[in-house]
Structure formats: structure tokens, C-alpha cells
PDB file of C-alpha atoms in Angstrom:
ATOM      1  CA  MET L   1      88.358 215.889 208.650  1.00 69.00           C
ATOM      2  CA  LEU L   2      89.838 219.322 208.106  1.00 72.00           C
ATOM      3  CA  ARG L   3      86.906 221.041 209.805  1.00 78.00           C
ATOM      4  CA  LYS L   4      87.074 218.676 212.798  1.00 74.00           C
ATOM      5  CA  ALA L   5      90.773 219.443 213.154  1.00 72.00           C
ATOM      6  CA  GLY L   6      90.057 223.182 213.158  1.00 79.00           C
ATOM      7  CA  VAL L   7      91.784 223.702 209.822  1.00 79.00           C
ATOM      8  CA  ARG L   8      90.535 226.544 207.660  1.00 81.00           C
ATOM      9  CA  TYR L   9      90.730 225.849 203.959  1.00 82.00           C
ATOM     10  CA  ARG L  10      89.623 227.051 200.569  1.00 79.00           C
ATOM     11  CA  TYR L  11      89.935 225.600 197.109  1.00 79.00           C
ATOM     12  CA  VAL L  12      92.116 227.291 194.514  1.00 73.00           C
ATOM     13  CA  PRO L  13      90.295 228.065 191.245  1.00 72.00           C
ATOM     14  CA  LYS L  14      91.776 226.621 188.092  1.00 68.00           C
ATOM     15  CA  PRO L  15      94.146 229.166 186.536  1.00 65.00           C
ATOM     16  CA  ARG L  16      92.755 230.331 183.204  1.00 66.00           C
ATOM     17  CA  ILE L  17      96.227 230.604 181.733  1.00 63.00           C
ATOM     18  CA  ARG L  18      97.598 228.340 179.044  1.00 63.00           C
ATOM     19  CA  GLY L  19     100.730 226.529 180.102  1.00 60.00           C
ATOM     20  CA  PHE L  20      99.621 225.980 183.715  1.00 67.00           C
ATOM     21  CA  HIS L  21      99.244 222.475 185.041  1.00 71.00           C
ATOM     22  CA  MET L  22      98.183 221.150 188.444  1.00 76.00           C
ATOM     23  CA  GLY L  23     101.573 221.564 190.142  1.00 82.00           C
ATOM     24  CA  HIS L  24     101.656 225.284 189.357  1.00 84.00           C
ATOM     25  CA  TYR L  25      98.615 225.802 191.582  1.00 85.00           C
ATOM     26  CA  LYS L  26     101.225 226.066 194.354  1.00 90.00           C
ATOM     27  CA  LEU L  27     102.058 229.533 193.034  1.00 91.00           C
ATOM     28  CA  TRP L  28      98.857 230.828 194.635  1.00 89.00           C
ATOM     29  CA  ALA L  29     100.545 230.443 198.046  1.00 93.00           C
ATOM     30  CA  TRP L  30     102.547 233.582 197.238  1.00 95.00           C
ATOM     31  CA  GLN L  31      99.313 235.597 197.151  1.00 92.00           C
ATOM     32  CA  HIS L  32      98.526 234.965 200.839  1.00 93.00           C
ATOM     33  CA  THR L  33     100.119 238.235 201.906  1.00 95.00           C
ATOM     34  CA  GLU L  34      97.995 238.301 205.074  1.00 94.00           C
ATOM     35  CA  TYR L  35     100.628 235.919 206.479  1.00 93.00           C
ATOM     36  CA  ARG L  36     104.274 236.678 207.222  1.00 93.00           C
ATOM     37  CA  ARG L  37     105.443 233.167 206.378  1.00 94.00           C
ATOM     38  CA  ILE L  38     103.864 230.063 204.865  1.00 94.00           C
ATOM     39  CA  GLN L  39     104.778 226.392 204.900  1.00 94.00           C
ATOM     40  CA  VAL L  40     103.526 224.375 201.930  1.00 94.00           C
ATOM     41  CA  LEU L  41     103.053 220.610 202.247  1.00 92.00           C
ATOM     42  CA  ASP L  42     102.131 218.266 199.407  1.00 90.00           C
ATOM     43  CA  ALA L  43      98.822 216.422 199.674  1.00 85.00           C
ATOM     44  CA  ASP L  44     100.701 213.127 200.110  1.00 87.00           C
ATOM     45  CA  VAL L  45     102.429 214.341 203.285  1.00 87.00           C
ATOM     46  CA  LEU L  46     101.450 213.164 206.768  1.00 84.00           C
ATOM     47  CA  PRO L  47     102.783 215.523 209.508  1.00 84.00           C
ATOM     48  CA  LEU L  48     104.093 213.644 212.560  1.00 82.00           C
ATOM     49  CA  VAL L  49     105.100 216.518 214.848  1.00 80.00           C
ATOM     50  CA  ASN L  50     104.298 220.185 215.385  1.00 82.00           C
ATOM     51  CA  MET L  51     106.275 222.082 212.740  1.00 85.00           C
ATOM     52  CA  ASP L  52     105.652 225.595 214.088  1.00 86.00           C
ATOM     53  CA  ALA L  53     109.349 226.044 214.900  1.00 83.00           C
ATOM     54  CA  LEU L  54     110.007 226.125 211.170  1.00 86.00           C
ATOM     55  CA  PHE L  55     108.021 229.367 210.818  1.00 88.00           C
ATOM     56  CA  ASP L  56     110.775 231.203 212.684  1.00 83.00           C
ATOM     57  CA  LEU L  57     113.930 229.859 211.102  1.00 82.00           C
ATOM     58  CA  PRO L  58     116.675 232.495 211.470  1.00 77.00           C
ATOM     59  CA  ILE L  59     117.144 232.630 207.691  1.00 80.00           C
ATOM     60  CA  ALA L  60     116.209 235.783 205.796  1.00 79.00           C
ATOM     61  CA  SER L  61     115.357 234.038 202.545  1.00 88.00           C
ATOM     62  CA  PRO L  62     112.183 234.252 200.449  1.00 92.00           C
ATOM     63  CA  PHE L  63     112.278 230.515 199.716  1.00 95.00           C
ATOM     64  CA  VAL L  64     113.503 227.526 201.716  1.00 94.00           C
ATOM     65  CA  GLY L  65     113.202 223.993 200.385  1.00 94.00           C
ATOM     66  CA  CYS L  66     114.694 220.500 200.334  1.00 91.00           C
ATOM     67  CA  PRO L  67     116.018 218.348 197.509  1.00 92.00           C
ATOM     68  CA  GLY L  68     114.959 214.793 196.837  1.00 88.00           C
ATOM     69  CA  LYS L  69     116.848 211.810 195.500  1.00 87.00           C
ATOM     70  CA  ASP L  70     115.662 212.397 191.934  1.00 89.00           C
ATOM     71  CA  SER L  71     114.749 216.074 191.866  1.00 92.00           C
ATOM     72  CA  VAL L  72     115.987 219.445 193.070  1.00 94.00           C
ATOM     73  CA  LEU L  73     112.854 220.077 195.207  1.00 93.00           C
ATOM     74  CA  ASN L  74     111.102 216.767 195.788  1.00 91.00           C
ATOM     75  CA  ALA L  75     110.691 216.580 199.563  1.00 88.00           C
ATOM     76  CA  GLY L  76     107.023 217.614 199.717  1.00 90.00           C
ATOM     77  CA  TRP L  77     107.733 220.702 201.851  1.00 93.00           C
ATOM     78  CA  PHE L  78     108.919 224.262 201.376  1.00 94.00           C
ATOM     79  CA  SER L  79     108.619 227.584 203.175  1.00 94.00           C
ATOM     80  CA  LEU L  80     108.096 230.968 201.555  1.00 96.00           C
ATOM     81  CA  THR L  81     107.493 234.650 202.138  1.00 95.00           C
ATOM     82  CA  PRO L  82     104.203 235.660 200.433  1.00 96.00           C
ATOM     83  CA  ASP L  83     104.644 238.472 197.930  1.00 97.00           C
ATOM     84  CA  CYS L  84     102.432 239.395 194.967  1.00 96.00           C
ATOM     85  CA  GLU L  85     105.339 240.770 192.958  1.00 96.00           C
ATOM     86  CA  THR L  86     107.143 237.453 193.325  1.00 96.00           C
ATOM     87  CA  PHE L  87     103.952 235.698 192.193  1.00 93.00           C
ATOM     88  CA  LYS L  88     103.833 237.892 189.091  1.00 91.00           C
ATOM     89  CA  ARG L  89     107.492 237.324 188.217  1.00 92.00           C
ATOM     90  CA  MET L  90     107.195 233.574 188.694  1.00 92.00           C
ATOM     91  CA  THR L  91     104.087 233.536 186.507  1.00 87.00           C
ATOM     92  CA  ASP L  92     105.849 235.626 183.870  1.00 86.00           C
ATOM     93  CA  LEU L  93     108.616 233.014 183.766  1.00 86.00           C
ATOM     94  CA  LEU L  94     106.071 230.529 182.387  1.00 83.00           C
ATOM     95  CA  TRP L  95     105.454 232.787 179.390  1.00 74.00           C
ATOM     96  CA  TYR L  96     107.425 234.477 176.677  1.00 59.00           C
ATOM     97  CA  ARG L  97     107.611 238.174 177.471  1.00 54.00           C
ATOM     98  CA  GLY L  98     105.217 240.186 175.357  1.00 50.00           C
ATOM     99  CA  MET L  99     103.790 237.056 173.742  1.00 49.00           C
ATOM    100  CA  ARG L 100     100.544 235.328 174.630  1.00 58.00           C
ATOM    101  CA  ARG L 101     101.891 231.778 174.566  1.00 61.00           C
ATOM    102  CA  PRO L 102     103.691 229.483 177.016  1.00 65.00           C
ATOM    103  CA  ARG L 103     107.473 229.219 177.098  1.00 69.00           C
ATOM    104  CA  GLN L 104     108.741 226.432 174.851  1.00 71.00           C
ATOM    105  CA  TRP L 105     110.573 224.192 177.313  1.00 76.00           C
ATOM    106  CA  ASP L 106     113.046 221.441 176.396  1.00 79.00           C
ATOM    107  CA  ILE L 107     115.654 219.367 178.217  1.00 84.00           C
ATOM    108  CA  SER L 108     118.649 221.228 176.791  1.00 86.00           C
ATOM    109  CA  LYS L 109     117.429 224.790 177.378  1.00 84.00           C
ATOM    110  CA  GLY L 110     115.191 224.208 180.373  1.00 89.00           C
ATOM    111  CA  TRP L 111     113.973 227.521 181.770  1.00 89.00           C
ATOM    112  CA  GLY L 112     116.405 229.499 179.636  1.00 87.00           C
ATOM    113  CA  VAL L 113     119.400 229.089 181.970  1.00 88.00           C
ATOM    114  CA  PRO L 114     122.138 226.438 181.782  1.00 89.00           C
ATOM    115  CA  MET L 115     121.640 223.906 184.568  1.00 92.00           C
ATOM    116  CA  PRO L 116     124.842 223.237 186.549  1.00 91.00           C
ATOM    117  CA  ALA L 117     125.349 220.119 188.637  1.00 91.00           C
ATOM    118  CA  TRP L 118     123.089 219.913 191.682  1.00 91.00           C
ATOM    119  CA  THR L 119     123.361 217.921 194.920  1.00 89.00           C
ATOM    120  CA  ASN L 120     120.580 215.508 195.787  1.00 90.00           C
ATOM    121  CA  ALA L 121     119.316 214.456 199.219  1.00 85.00           C
ATOM    122  CA  LEU L 122     121.859 211.623 199.308  1.00 83.00           C
ATOM    123  CA  GLY L 123     124.691 214.110 198.890  1.00 84.00           C
ATOM    124  CA  ARG L 124     125.433 212.945 195.361  1.00 89.00           C
ATOM    125  CA  GLU L 125     126.396 215.345 192.598  1.00 92.00           C
ATOM    126  CA  MET L 126     123.882 215.112 189.766  1.00 94.00           C
ATOM    127  CA  ASN L 127     125.049 216.129 186.299  1.00 93.00           C
ATOM    128  CA  THR L 128     121.745 215.555 184.537  1.00 89.00           C
ATOM    129  CA  GLY L 129     121.177 219.094 183.287  1.00 91.00           C
ATOM    130  CA  TRP L 130     117.430 219.735 183.053  1.00 94.00           C
ATOM    131  CA  ASP L 131     116.684 216.026 182.805  1.00 93.00           C
ATOM    132  CA  PHE L 132     115.320 215.208 186.257  1.00 93.00           C
ATOM    133  CA  PHE L 133     111.917 214.485 187.789  1.00 91.00           C
ATOM    134  CA  ASP L 134     109.484 217.413 187.326  1.00 91.00           C
ATOM    135  CA  ALA L 135     112.163 219.591 185.724  1.00 92.00           C
ATOM    136  CA  ARG L 136     109.542 221.169 183.468  1.00 88.00           C
ATOM    137  CA  GLY L 137     106.907 221.215 186.216  1.00 89.00           C
ATOM    138  CA  ASN L 138     106.554 223.267 189.387  1.00 91.00           C
ATOM    139  CA  GLN L 139     109.700 221.884 191.061  1.00 93.00           C
ATOM    140  CA  GLY L 140     112.024 222.795 188.213  1.00 93.00           C
ATOM    141  CA  HIS L 141     110.198 226.093 187.765  1.00 93.00           C
ATOM    142  CA  MET L 142     110.574 227.171 191.415  1.00 95.00           C
ATOM    143  CA  TYR L 143     114.203 226.034 191.552  1.00 95.00           C
ATOM    144  CA  ALA L 144     115.009 227.937 188.360  1.00 94.00           C
ATOM    145  CA  TYR L 145     113.330 231.119 189.557  1.00 94.00           C
ATOM    146  CA  PHE L 146     114.903 231.317 193.012  1.00 95.00           C
ATOM    147  CA  ARG L 147     118.360 230.066 192.084  1.00 93.00           C
ATOM    148  CA  PHE L 148     118.901 231.781 188.736  1.00 92.00           C
ATOM    149  CA  PHE L 149     116.512 234.758 188.602  1.00 92.00           C
ATOM    150  CA  ALA L 150     115.783 235.870 192.191  1.00 93.00           C
ATOM    151  CA  ARG L 151     119.209 234.410 193.113  1.00 92.00           C
ATOM    152  CA  ASP L 152     118.275 233.594 196.681  1.00 93.00           C
ATOM    153  CA  LEU L 153     117.590 229.950 197.527  1.00 94.00           C
ATOM    154  CA  VAL L 154     118.181 228.021 200.759  1.00 93.00           C
ATOM    155  CA  LEU L 155     118.172 224.222 200.741  1.00 92.00           C
ATOM    156  CA  PHE L 156     118.208 221.824 203.686  1.00 88.00           C
ATOM    157  CA  TYR L 157     120.361 218.709 203.474  1.00 84.00           C
ATOM    158  CA  PRO L 158     120.668 215.948 206.103  1.00 77.00           C
ATOM    159  CA  SER L 159     123.935 217.400 207.421  1.00 78.00           C
ATOM    160  CA  GLN L 160     123.853 221.094 206.520  1.00 83.00           C
ATOM    161  CA  VAL L 161     121.942 224.099 205.245  1.00 87.00           C
ATOM    162  CA  VAL L 162     123.187 225.654 202.009  1.00 89.00           C
ATOM    163  CA  ARG L 163     122.414 229.057 200.505  1.00 90.00           C
ATOM    164  CA  TYR L 164     122.671 229.660 196.771  1.00 90.00           C
ATOM    165  CA  SER L 165     123.102 233.271 195.747  1.00 86.00           C
ATOM    166  CA  LEU L 166     124.828 235.093 192.900  1.00 77.00           C
ATOM    167  CA  SER L 167     126.790 232.140 191.460  1.00 65.00           C
ATOM    168  CA  ARG L 168     127.867 231.267 195.013  1.00 76.00           C
ATOM    169  CA  GLU L 169     127.197 228.309 197.274  1.00 77.00           C
ATOM    170  CA  VAL L 170     127.585 228.965 200.997  1.00 84.00           C
ATOM    171  CA  VAL L 171     127.057 226.592 203.939  1.00 81.00           C
ATOM    172  CA  VAL L 172     124.834 228.499 206.372  1.00 77.00           C
ATOM    173  CA  SER L 173     124.781 225.958 209.177  1.00 76.00           C
ATOM    174  CA  THR L 174     125.877 222.428 210.020  1.00 77.00           C
ATOM    175  CA  MET L 175     123.261 220.278 211.715  1.00 69.00           C
ATOM    176  CA  GLY L 176     124.004 219.670 215.374  1.00 68.00           C
ATOM    177  CA  ASP L 177     126.433 222.593 215.747  1.00 70.00           C
ATOM    178  CA  GLY L 178     124.390 224.100 218.597  1.00 70.00           C
ATOM    179  CA  SER L 179     123.277 227.182 216.666  1.00 74.00           C
ATOM    180  CA  ASP L 180     119.759 228.588 216.919  1.00 74.00           C
ATOM    181  CA  LEU L 181     119.104 227.457 213.368  1.00 74.00           C
ATOM    182  CA  SER L 182     120.286 223.920 214.077  1.00 73.00           C
ATOM    183  CA  GLN L 183     118.165 223.659 217.231  1.00 72.00           C
ATOM    184  CA  LYS L 184     115.001 224.760 215.443  1.00 71.00           C
ATOM    185  CA  VAL L 185     115.588 222.441 212.506  1.00 73.00           C
ATOM    186  CA  TRP L 186     116.348 219.424 214.655  1.00 70.00           C
ATOM    187  CA  ALA L 187     113.180 220.083 216.667  1.00 67.00           C
ATOM    188  CA  ALA L 188     111.145 219.276 213.533  1.00 70.00           C
ATOM    189  CA  PHE L 189     113.349 218.443 210.582  1.00 75.00           C
ATOM    190  CA  PRO L 190     111.369 219.548 207.505  1.00 76.00           C
ATOM    191  CA  CYS L 191     112.679 216.939 205.089  1.00 79.00           C
ATOM    192  CA  PRO L 192     112.772 213.145 205.355  1.00 71.00           C
ATOM    193  CA  PHE L 193     116.177 211.746 206.239  1.00 68.00           C
ATOM    194  CA  VAL L 194     117.804 209.334 203.837  1.00 66.00           C
ATOM    195  CA  ARG L 195     120.860 208.521 205.934  1.00 62.00           C
ATOM    196  CA  LYS L 196     120.613 206.113 208.823  1.00 60.00           C
ATOM    197  CA  GLU L 197     123.365 207.523 211.017  1.00 64.00           C
ATOM    198  CA  ALA L 198     121.636 209.096 214.044  1.00 63.00           C
ATOM    199  CA  PRO L 199     118.769 210.736 212.149  1.00 63.00           C
ATOM    200  CA  PRO L 200     116.600 213.277 213.983  1.00 66.00           C
ATOM    201  CA  PRO L 201     112.876 212.542 214.419  1.00 69.00           C
ATOM    202  CA  LEU L 202     110.990 212.900 211.162  1.00 75.00           C
ATOM    203  CA  ALA L 203     108.639 215.833 210.860  1.00 81.00           C
ATOM    204  CA  TYR L 204     106.457 213.942 208.394  1.00 84.00           C
ATOM    205  CA  TYR L 205     106.106 211.021 206.027  1.00 83.00           C
ATOM    206  CA  HIS L 206     106.144 211.839 202.330  1.00 85.00           C
ATOM    207  CA  PHE L 207     104.506 209.128 200.260  1.00 85.00           C
ATOM    208  CA  THR L 208     106.354 209.546 196.974  1.00 81.00           C
ATOM    209  CA  GLY L 209     105.917 207.358 193.919  1.00 77.00           C
ATOM    210  CA  ASN L 210     102.696 205.545 193.096  1.00 77.00           C
ATOM    211  CA  LYS L 211     102.237 203.690 196.411  1.00 76.00           C
ATOM    212  CA  LYS L 212      99.924 205.985 198.360  1.00 83.00           C
ATOM    213  CA  PRO L 213      98.144 205.086 201.637  1.00 82.00           C
ATOM    214  CA  TRP L 214      94.780 205.771 200.031  1.00 80.00           C
ATOM    215  CA  SER L 215      95.335 203.541 197.000  1.00 80.00           C
ATOM    216  CA  LYS L 216      94.948 200.223 198.857  1.00 79.00           C
ATOM    217  CA  TYR L 217      94.229 199.323 202.485  1.00 81.00           C
ATOM    218  CA  ASP L 218      97.437 197.767 203.853  1.00 82.00           C
ATOM    219  CA  PRO L 219      97.588 197.769 207.686  1.00 80.00           C
ATOM    220  CA  SER L 220     100.852 195.775 207.598  1.00 84.00           C
ATOM    221  CA  ASN L 221     102.718 198.830 206.288  1.00 83.00           C
ATOM    222  CA  SER L 222     103.995 200.687 209.376  1.00 83.00           C
ATOM    223  CA  LYS L 223     103.932 204.096 207.697  1.00 82.00           C
ATOM    224  CA  PHE L 224     100.449 203.501 206.323  1.00 86.00           C
ATOM    225  CA  ALA L 225      99.373 202.512 209.855  1.00 85.00           C
ATOM    226  CA  GLU L 226     100.199 206.039 211.036  1.00 83.00           C
ATOM    227  CA  TRP L 227      97.986 207.440 208.267  1.00 84.00           C
ATOM    228  CA  TYR L 228      95.157 205.090 209.227  1.00 86.00           C
ATOM    229  CA  ALA L 229      95.542 206.055 212.887  1.00 85.00           C
ATOM    230  CA  ALA L 230      95.179 209.719 211.949  1.00 80.00           C
ATOM    231  CA  LEU L 231      91.992 208.875 210.074  1.00 80.00           C
ATOM    232  CA  GLY L 232      90.710 206.886 213.043  1.00 81.00           C
ATOM    233  CA  GLU L 233      91.253 209.845 215.369  1.00 80.00           C
ATOM    234  CA  ALA L 234      89.106 211.894 212.980  1.00 74.00           C
ATOM    235  CA  GLY L 235      86.336 209.308 213.169  1.00 79.00           C
ATOM    236  CA  VAL L 236      86.972 207.648 209.815  1.00 77.00           C
ATOM    237  CA  ASP L 237      87.221 203.861 209.435  1.00 78.00           C
ATOM    238  CA  PRO L 238      90.093 203.329 206.942  1.00 74.00           C
ATOM    239  CA  SER L 239      89.185 199.692 206.341  1.00 73.00           C
ATOM    240  CA  VAL L 240      85.866 200.881 204.882  1.00 71.00           C
ATOM    241  CA  LEU L 241      87.225 204.009 203.194  1.00 64.00           C
ATOM    242  CA  PHE L 242      89.914 202.094 201.305  1.00 62.00           C
ATOM    243  CA  ALA L 243      88.050 198.828 200.749  1.00 55.00           C
ATOM    244  CA  GLU L 244      88.569 197.450 197.265  1.00 52.00           C
TER     245      GLU L 244
END
């Protein structure tokens, strides 16, 4: 399917480093320095529109992401500036400096920095500390690095764009304010909307949880139907592919 769609791909080798798990394979995106900017989509994401406008967001930030309802970065999409030094520093964060063993992570200490309240995709203040979905995995790791160590993180919310820097939180743009940033974002909003008041068109479906389109053939599910249609356009019969 990827070849038919003209998509070039390569598989990432398993990192031979203790302490890595599957989610940390995403770190290899920072090594693609042949590109100026990269968008990373989870494997359970189905793009619905052309998202090229998001390559040229007028935000000079090394990392742009979106929160989820239960995690600081659980929207299935983020954008980054490739940089090998950033890759090295992020990898180093997984280890104790000067010691050949993984960092001992726990809910109270997290990644070695106190976790202040964070705002989820519903706009709710979460006071869970490091106790949230994937806090010890790649989502918590990336959030910790860019907010507390690199100190440059931009997050998209349904109504605004927020930049976190040196202990500061600044609203960069309000959606629909007519700015260049707002126009580009609304052309292909990178994160699924959770509010129902005049939402912009979705850029993609993100199949979170354990109900994936490939787990059971269910043509009655409208979102799954879009996935099946994409397969059909690629010459794949989903009723056969997902037959029990």
C-alpha cells in the first residue's frame, strides 16, 4: 500500500540500548537531518486531508505537539526540527549520566523534575503529577525534555496555541483570530477536536484505546468505514483482510 501511494519508507532497527521500549523508536525521527521539518503520525492515525500546511507553521520551535484527554502528548501527531544533538540529549535523559544503566523512574520523581499541573485537550487542569498515561514512556519523556530541559515546547489546544518556555506559559495565537498561524492551523488542524462548538475539519482520525479498525471488521462504524475506503482505493478488500 505504501509503495502504491508513492510513499518511501524504511524500518527502524531495534535500539540496542537497555531501557528503550517500542515508543522510544520515535526518537530516530530526530536523526533525519536531510529534512528541515518532520511531522510524525502514530500508526493508528488515518490522515483525512493534506497536512502540508503544517510544515510551514510560523512558529520557531523545535517541537510542536498536542495534548490528549489523559496524557500530555496523546494526539498521535507532533512536528519537530531534526537535530542529532537533540537526539543525543534526549537519549541521555533515558540514562543516568556516566552510568551504564537506565534511569530509575517512579511516579513521584518522574524524569527528575517536579511535574506541575498540566492542561488536557478538554481544557481541564490536571494535577496528577507524573501519574498519567504513558508518563514513563515516550510521551512523558518528550514532554519532560522539551518543557523542562530544552525549555521550548508549543502545544495546540482547540481554542489556542500555547508556548511553554523558562517557567512561563504564553498564548501564541487564538484560533480564528485571522493570523497567518491561525489560517494554516485551521486549514488542517493537527489534533482531533473534543469540543463540538464549530469545530474545524479534522486533519485525521486517531484510533486511541484498544478498538482499532484492523482488530475486527465493522463497516457500521463510520470512522472505520473511512479506513476501509482507504484500503479499497489501494486495492485491498477489508472484508477479507479483517475476516475473523
